Coordinates of C-alpha atoms in Angstrom, one line a residue:
M30 CA -21.9 -18.0 -39.9
D31 CA -19.0 -16.2 -41.6
V32 CA -18.5 -12.4 -41.8
T33 CA -19.9 -12.1 -45.3
S34 CA -23.1 -14.0 -44.3
Q35 CA -23.5 -11.9 -41.2
E36 CA -23.2 -8.7 -43.3
V37 CA -25.7 -10.0 -45.8
Q38 CA -28.2 -11.0 -43.2
E39 CA -28.0 -7.6 -41.5
D40 CA -28.6 -6.0 -44.9
L41 CA -31.7 -8.2 -45.4
D42 CA -33.1 -7.3 -42.0
T43 CA -32.7 -3.5 -42.6
P44 CA -35.3 -1.8 -44.7
P45 CA -33.4 -0.6 -47.8
A46 CA -35.4 2.6 -48.1
A47 CA -34.8 3.7 -44.5
P48 CA -34.5 7.5 -44.3
R49 CA -31.1 8.9 -43.4
A50 CA -32.6 10.5 -40.3
A51 CA -33.7 7.1 -39.0
R52 CA -30.1 5.8 -39.4
T53 CA -28.4 8.8 -37.8
G54 CA -31.0 9.7 -35.2
R55 CA -31.3 13.3 -36.5
P56 CA -34.6 14.6 -37.8
L57 CA -35.0 15.6 -41.4
S58 CA -34.9 19.3 -42.2
T59 CA -38.1 20.8 -43.8
S60 CA -36.5 21.1 -47.2
A61 CA -35.2 17.5 -47.1
L62 CA -38.6 16.2 -46.0
A63 CA -40.3 18.2 -48.8
G64 CA -37.8 16.8 -51.3
R65 CA -38.4 13.3 -50.1
L66 CA -42.2 13.6 -50.4
A67 CA -41.9 15.3 -53.8
S68 CA -39.8 12.4 -55.1
R69 CA -42.3 9.9 -53.9
Y70 CA -45.5 11.5 -54.9
S71 CA -44.7 13.9 -57.7
V72 CA -46.5 11.7 -60.3
I73 CA -49.6 11.7 -58.1
G74 CA -49.5 15.5 -58.0
I75 CA -49.2 15.5 -61.8
W76 CA -52.2 13.2 -62.0
V77 CA -54.3 15.5 -59.9
A78 CA -53.2 18.5 -62.0
M79 CA -54.0 16.6 -65.2
I80 CA -57.5 15.8 -63.9
A81 CA -58.1 19.4 -63.1
V82 CA -57.0 20.5 -66.6
Y83 CA -59.3 17.9 -68.3
A84 CA -62.1 18.9 -66.0
A85 CA -61.7 22.5 -67.0
A86 CA -61.4 21.8 -70.7
E87 CA -64.4 19.3 -70.8
P88 CA -66.4 20.1 -67.6
G89 CA -69.6 18.3 -68.7
V90 CA -67.8 15.2 -70.1
F91 CA -64.7 14.3 -68.1
L92 CA -66.0 14.7 -64.5
T93 CA -68.8 12.1 -64.9
E94 CA -69.5 8.7 -63.5
G95 CA -69.1 7.1 -66.9
T96 CA -65.5 8.5 -67.2
F97 CA -64.7 7.3 -63.7
Q98 CA -66.0 3.8 -64.5
T99 CA -64.2 3.7 -67.8
I100 CA -60.8 4.6 -66.2
F101 CA -61.0 2.2 -63.2
G102 CA -63.2 -0.5 -64.7
S103 CA -61.3 -1.3 -67.9
Q104 CA -57.7 -1.9 -66.8
Q105 CA -57.9 -5.3 -65.0
A106 CA -56.0 -7.2 -67.7
L107 CA -53.2 -4.6 -67.5
V108 CA -53.1 -5.0 -63.7
F109 CA -52.5 -8.7 -63.9
L110 CA -50.0 -8.3 -66.8
T111 CA -47.9 -5.7 -64.9
M112 CA -47.9 -7.9 -61.7
A113 CA -46.7 -10.8 -63.9
L114 CA -43.9 -8.7 -65.3
L115 CA -42.9 -7.5 -61.8
C116 CA -42.5 -11.1 -60.7
T117 CA -39.5 -11.4 -63.0
V118 CA -38.3 -7.8 -62.9
C119 CA -37.9 -7.9 -59.1
V120 CA -35.4 -10.8 -59.4
G121 CA -33.4 -9.0 -62.0
E122 CA -34.9 -10.5 -65.2
F123 CA -35.8 -7.1 -66.6
V124 CA -36.9 -7.9 -70.2
D125 CA -39.6 -10.6 -70.2
L126 CA -41.2 -9.9 -73.5
S127 CA -43.4 -12.9 -73.5
V128 CA -45.9 -11.7 -70.9
P129 CA -48.6 -10.3 -73.2
A130 CA -48.3 -13.4 -75.5
V131 CA -48.7 -15.8 -72.6
F132 CA -51.8 -13.8 -71.6
G133 CA -53.1 -14.0 -75.1
F134 CA -52.3 -17.7 -75.4
S135 CA -54.3 -18.5 -72.3
A136 CA -57.1 -16.1 -73.2
T137 CA -57.4 -17.9 -76.6
I138 CA -57.5 -21.4 -75.2
L139 CA -60.5 -20.8 -73.0
P140 CA -63.1 -19.7 -75.7
V141 CA -61.7 -22.1 -78.3
L142 CA -62.3 -25.1 -76.0
V143 CA -65.7 -23.9 -74.9
V144 CA -67.1 -22.6 -78.3
E145 CA -65.4 -24.9 -80.8
H146 CA -65.0 -28.1 -78.8
G147 CA -67.9 -28.1 -76.4
W148 CA -66.0 -28.0 -73.1
G149 CA -67.5 -26.8 -69.9
V150 CA -66.4 -23.3 -69.1
W151 CA -64.7 -24.1 -65.8
P152 CA -62.6 -27.1 -67.0
A153 CA -61.6 -24.9 -70.0
A154 CA -60.6 -22.1 -67.6
V155 CA -58.4 -24.6 -65.6
V156 CA -56.7 -25.7 -68.8
A157 CA -56.1 -22.1 -69.9
V158 CA -54.4 -21.3 -66.6
L159 CA -52.4 -24.5 -66.7
G160 CA -51.3 -23.6 -70.3
A161 CA -49.9 -20.3 -69.1
L162 CA -48.3 -22.0 -66.1
V163 CA -46.5 -24.5 -68.4
V164 CA -45.1 -21.7 -70.5
G165 CA -43.8 -20.1 -67.3
V166 CA -42.1 -23.4 -66.4
V167 CA -40.5 -23.6 -69.8
N168 CA -39.3 -20.0 -69.7
G169 CA -37.8 -20.7 -66.3
L170 CA -36.0 -23.8 -67.4
L171 CA -34.5 -22.2 -70.4
V172 CA -33.4 -19.0 -68.6
V173 CA -32.4 -20.4 -65.2
V174 CA -31.3 -24.0 -65.8
V175 CA -30.0 -23.9 -69.4
G176 CA -28.8 -20.3 -69.2
V177 CA -30.2 -18.9 -72.4
N178 CA -30.5 -15.1 -72.5
T179 CA -33.8 -13.8 -71.2
I180 CA -34.5 -11.5 -74.2
V181 CA -33.9 -14.4 -76.6
V182 CA -36.1 -16.8 -74.7
T183 CA -39.0 -14.5 -74.1
L184 CA -38.9 -12.8 -77.5
G185 CA -38.9 -16.2 -79.2
M186 CA -41.6 -17.6 -76.9
G187 CA -43.8 -14.6 -77.4
T188 CA -43.6 -14.9 -81.1
F189 CA -44.2 -18.6 -81.0
L190 CA -47.3 -18.3 -78.7
G191 CA -48.6 -15.5 -80.9
G192 CA -48.6 -17.8 -83.9
I193 CA -50.2 -20.6 -82.0
S194 CA -52.9 -18.4 -80.7
L195 CA -53.7 -17.2 -84.3
W196 CA -53.8 -20.8 -85.5
L197 CA -56.1 -21.9 -82.7
S198 CA -58.5 -19.0 -83.3
H199 CA -58.3 -19.2 -87.2
L200 CA -57.3 -15.5 -87.2
N201 CA -60.7 -14.5 -85.8
T202 CA -62.3 -13.4 -82.6
V203 CA -63.7 -16.4 -80.7
S204 CA -66.8 -15.5 -78.7
G205 CA -69.9 -17.1 -77.4
L206 CA -69.2 -17.9 -73.8
P207 CA -72.1 -18.5 -71.4
T208 CA -73.5 -15.2 -70.1
G209 CA -73.3 -16.3 -66.5
F210 CA -69.5 -16.8 -66.7
G211 CA -69.2 -13.0 -67.1
R212 CA -70.4 -12.4 -63.6
I213 CA -67.1 -13.4 -62.2
A214 CA -65.6 -10.2 -63.8
L215 CA -68.6 -7.9 -64.3
Y216 CA -70.5 -8.1 -61.1
T217 CA -70.8 -4.5 -59.9
V218 CA -69.6 -3.4 -56.4
C219 CA -69.8 0.3 -55.6
G220 CA -70.1 1.2 -59.3
L221 CA -67.1 -0.8 -60.4
P222 CA -66.8 -4.3 -61.7
I223 CA -65.6 -6.9 -59.2
S224 CA -62.5 -7.5 -61.4
F225 CA -61.2 -4.1 -60.3
Y226 CA -61.1 -5.4 -56.7
Y227 CA -59.3 -8.6 -57.8
G228 CA -56.6 -6.3 -58.9
V229 CA -56.6 -4.4 -55.6
V230 CA -56.2 -7.6 -53.7
L231 CA -53.4 -8.8 -56.0
V232 CA -51.4 -5.6 -55.7
T233 CA -51.9 -5.4 -51.9
G234 CA -50.8 -9.0 -51.4
F235 CA -47.8 -8.6 -53.7
A236 CA -46.7 -5.4 -51.9
Y237 CA -47.1 -7.1 -48.5
L238 CA -45.0 -10.1 -49.7
L239 CA -42.2 -7.9 -50.9
A240 CA -42.1 -5.6 -47.9
Y241 CA -42.9 -7.8 -44.9
T242 CA -41.9 -11.4 -45.6
P243 CA -38.6 -13.2 -45.8
L244 CA -39.4 -14.4 -49.3
G245 CA -39.9 -10.8 -50.3
R246 CA -36.6 -9.7 -48.8
H247 CA -34.9 -12.5 -50.7
I248 CA -36.6 -11.6 -53.9
R249 CA -35.4 -8.0 -53.6
F250 CA -31.9 -9.1 -52.6
V251 CA -31.6 -11.5 -55.6
G252 CA -32.6 -8.7 -57.9
A253 CA -30.0 -6.4 -56.4
N254 CA -27.0 -8.8 -56.3
R255 CA -27.2 -12.5 -57.2
E256 CA -23.7 -13.4 -56.3
V257 CA -23.9 -12.0 -52.8
S258 CA -27.3 -13.6 -52.4
R259 CA -25.7 -17.0 -53.1
L260 CA -22.9 -16.3 -50.6
S261 CA -25.6 -15.6 -48.0
G262 CA -27.3 -19.0 -48.6
I263 CA -30.3 -17.8 -50.6
R264 CA -31.4 -20.3 -53.2
V265 CA -31.1 -17.8 -56.1
N266 CA -32.0 -20.1 -59.0
R267 CA -35.0 -21.4 -57.2
I268 CA -36.3 -17.9 -56.7
R269 CA -35.6 -17.0 -60.3
F270 CA -37.3 -20.1 -61.6
G271 CA -40.3 -19.5 -59.3
S272 CA -40.6 -15.9 -60.6
F273 CA -41.2 -17.2 -64.1
V274 CA -43.7 -19.8 -62.9
A275 CA -45.6 -17.1 -60.9
S276 CA -45.6 -14.8 -63.9
G277 CA -47.2 -17.5 -66.0
A278 CA -49.8 -18.2 -63.4
L279 CA -50.8 -14.5 -63.1
C280 CA -51.0 -14.3 -66.9
G281 CA -53.4 -17.3 -66.9
V282 CA -55.6 -16.0 -64.1
G283 CA -55.8 -12.5 -65.6
A284 CA -56.6 -14.0 -69.0
V285 CA -59.6 -16.0 -67.6
I286 CA -60.9 -12.8 -65.9
A287 CA -60.5 -10.8 -69.1
V288 CA -62.2 -13.4 -71.3
A289 CA -65.1 -13.6 -68.8
A290 CA -65.5 -9.8 -69.0
L291 CA -65.3 -9.7 -72.8
G292 CA -67.2 -12.9 -73.6
G293 CA -64.5 -13.9 -76.0
F294 CA -61.0 -13.0 -77.2
N295 CA -59.1 -11.9 -80.3
P296 CA -55.4 -12.9 -80.0
T297 CA -54.2 -10.0 -82.1
T298 CA -55.1 -7.7 -79.2
S299 CA -52.3 -9.1 -77.0
D300 CA -49.7 -7.3 -79.2
T301 CA -51.1 -3.9 -78.1
L302 CA -50.5 -4.7 -74.4
L303 CA -46.7 -4.8 -74.5
L304 CA -46.0 -1.1 -74.4
P305 CA -48.7 -0.3 -71.7
T306 CA -47.3 -3.1 -69.6
F307 CA -43.7 -2.0 -69.6
A308 CA -44.7 1.7 -69.4
S309 CA -46.7 1.1 -66.3
V310 CA -44.1 -1.0 -64.6
F311 CA -41.3 1.5 -65.2
L312 CA -43.4 4.5 -64.4
G313 CA -44.1 2.8 -61.1
T314 CA -40.4 3.3 -60.2
A315 CA -41.2 7.0 -59.9
I316 CA -44.0 6.6 -57.4
V317 CA -44.1 5.7 -53.7
V318 CA -40.6 4.1 -53.7
P319 CA -38.5 6.1 -56.1
G320 CA -36.0 4.1 -58.1
R321 CA -37.4 0.7 -57.1
F322 CA -40.0 -1.5 -58.9
N323 CA -43.0 -1.8 -56.7
P324 CA -46.6 -3.0 -57.0
I325 CA -48.4 0.0 -55.6
G326 CA -46.4 2.5 -57.7
T327 CA -47.2 0.3 -60.8
F328 CA -50.9 0.2 -59.9
I329 CA -51.0 4.0 -59.6
G330 CA -49.1 4.3 -62.9
I331 CA -51.7 2.2 -64.7
Y332 CA -54.5 4.5 -63.9
F333 CA -52.4 7.6 -64.3
L334 CA -51.8 6.6 -67.9
A335 CA -55.4 5.5 -68.5
T336 CA -56.6 8.9 -67.2
G337 CA -54.2 10.8 -69.5
I338 CA -55.1 8.9 -72.6
L339 CA -58.9 9.0 -72.1
G340 CA -58.7 12.7 -71.4
L341 CA -56.9 13.4 -74.6
Q342 CA -59.3 11.2 -76.6
L343 CA -62.2 13.1 -75.1
L344 CA -60.6 16.3 -76.3
G345 CA -60.8 14.9 -79.8
L346 CA -57.3 13.5 -80.5
E347 CA -56.9 10.4 -82.6
A348 CA -56.0 6.9 -81.5
W349 CA -52.3 7.5 -82.1
V350 CA -52.2 9.6 -79.0
S351 CA -51.9 6.6 -76.8
S352 CA -48.5 5.6 -78.1
V353 CA -47.3 9.2 -77.8
F354 CA -48.6 9.5 -74.3
Y355 CA -47.2 6.1 -73.1
G356 CA -43.7 6.9 -74.3
G357 CA -43.6 10.7 -73.6
V358 CA -45.1 10.7 -70.1
L359 CA -43.0 7.7 -69.0
V360 CA -39.8 9.5 -69.9
A361 CA -40.9 12.8 -68.4
A362 CA -42.3 11.3 -65.1
V363 CA -39.2 9.2 -64.5
T364 CA -36.9 12.1 -65.3
I365 CA -38.7 14.4 -62.8
A366 CA -38.7 11.8 -60.1
T367 CA -35.0 11.1 -60.6
L368 CA -34.1 14.8 -60.3
L369 CA -36.3 15.3 -57.2
R370 CA -34.7 12.2 -55.6
R371 CA -31.2 13.6 -56.3
R372 CA -32.2 16.9 -54.8
S373 CA -33.7 15.4 -51.7
S374 CA -30.6 13.2 -51.1

C-alpha cells in the first residue's frame, strides 16, 4: 500500500468528529465543553422553549394528547423522504429534486392498480416499490455512468414523473383501498401509529450504518472527497449509483406506507413535500453532529418543524405560515449552530 492509501485508510479509521481533547489527551475546559454541547443541541433547546411558549399561549389546546399524536403520528412520509434524500446527499449529490416526485409516482401506482385495474393490494404494492426502484436506477445511470448534471436529471425526472402520475390518476384522488391494508400503517402502539416506529427503525439503522460500518465510512468519505476516495481504492461510482437506487427504494416503501394510512393518494400533494424534505435535511446539520448531514439530526428536525407549524396554526395563523416557518427557522437555526460551533472551536 502506498503512502497516499495509508493516509486515507487512517483517516477512514479515525472518527471525523473526534474532540480535540481526545486527540491531544488534554481535557476540554468548561467553556469549550459548554460551547460544544450548545452547538450540538441548541436546536433541541429552542424546541423545548417553543413548546413552553405554545403551552403558555394555549394551555388547554397545545398540551394535549391529540396534539402529541398529530405531531408524531403524521410525519411518516417525510421521514422516508428525508432518509431517501440523505442517501444521495451523503455521497455528495446534494440536489436530488426528484425525491418527492418518485414518492408520488409510487404512491399513485398502488391505488390505480388496485382500484381501477382490480389488482390485489400486495402485488400492487410490490409493483409500486419496483417502479420507484427503477427510477432510482435510471437516475443513477444518467448521473453516474453518463455524467449528466444531477440538477438537470432530477429536475427533469421529477417533472416527468409528476406528469405521469397526473395522467395515471386522471387528475383526481384515487381511493378505495381495502380497510385491512391500512393496519400496516395505522395499528396503534403506545398511542402512536406503528408507521412512526417504522421511521424510528429506519433512522436508527441508517445512523448505525453511517457511524459503525465500513460502508458508512466509505459513504462519508466519498461525500467529502471523491478523488481521494478513488486513490484509496474505494469504488466511488458504485457507491454513488447505489445511493440513487437506495433512495428510490426508500421512496417506494414510504409511499406504500403513506397510501396504506390514507387509503388513497392525490399526486398533486407530492409537490408540497419538496420544501419540508430539504428544510428537514439541512436543519439536521445543526443538530447532534453540527455541519454534517446525519439521520438523527434530520429526524429531530422533522418534528421540530412540525411542532412549530402546528403551534402557530393553533394560535390562529393561516396556512401560509408553514412556508414562512420552514424557510425562516431553517436559516435561523443553521446560523445559530454555525456561530456556536465557531465559538466552541
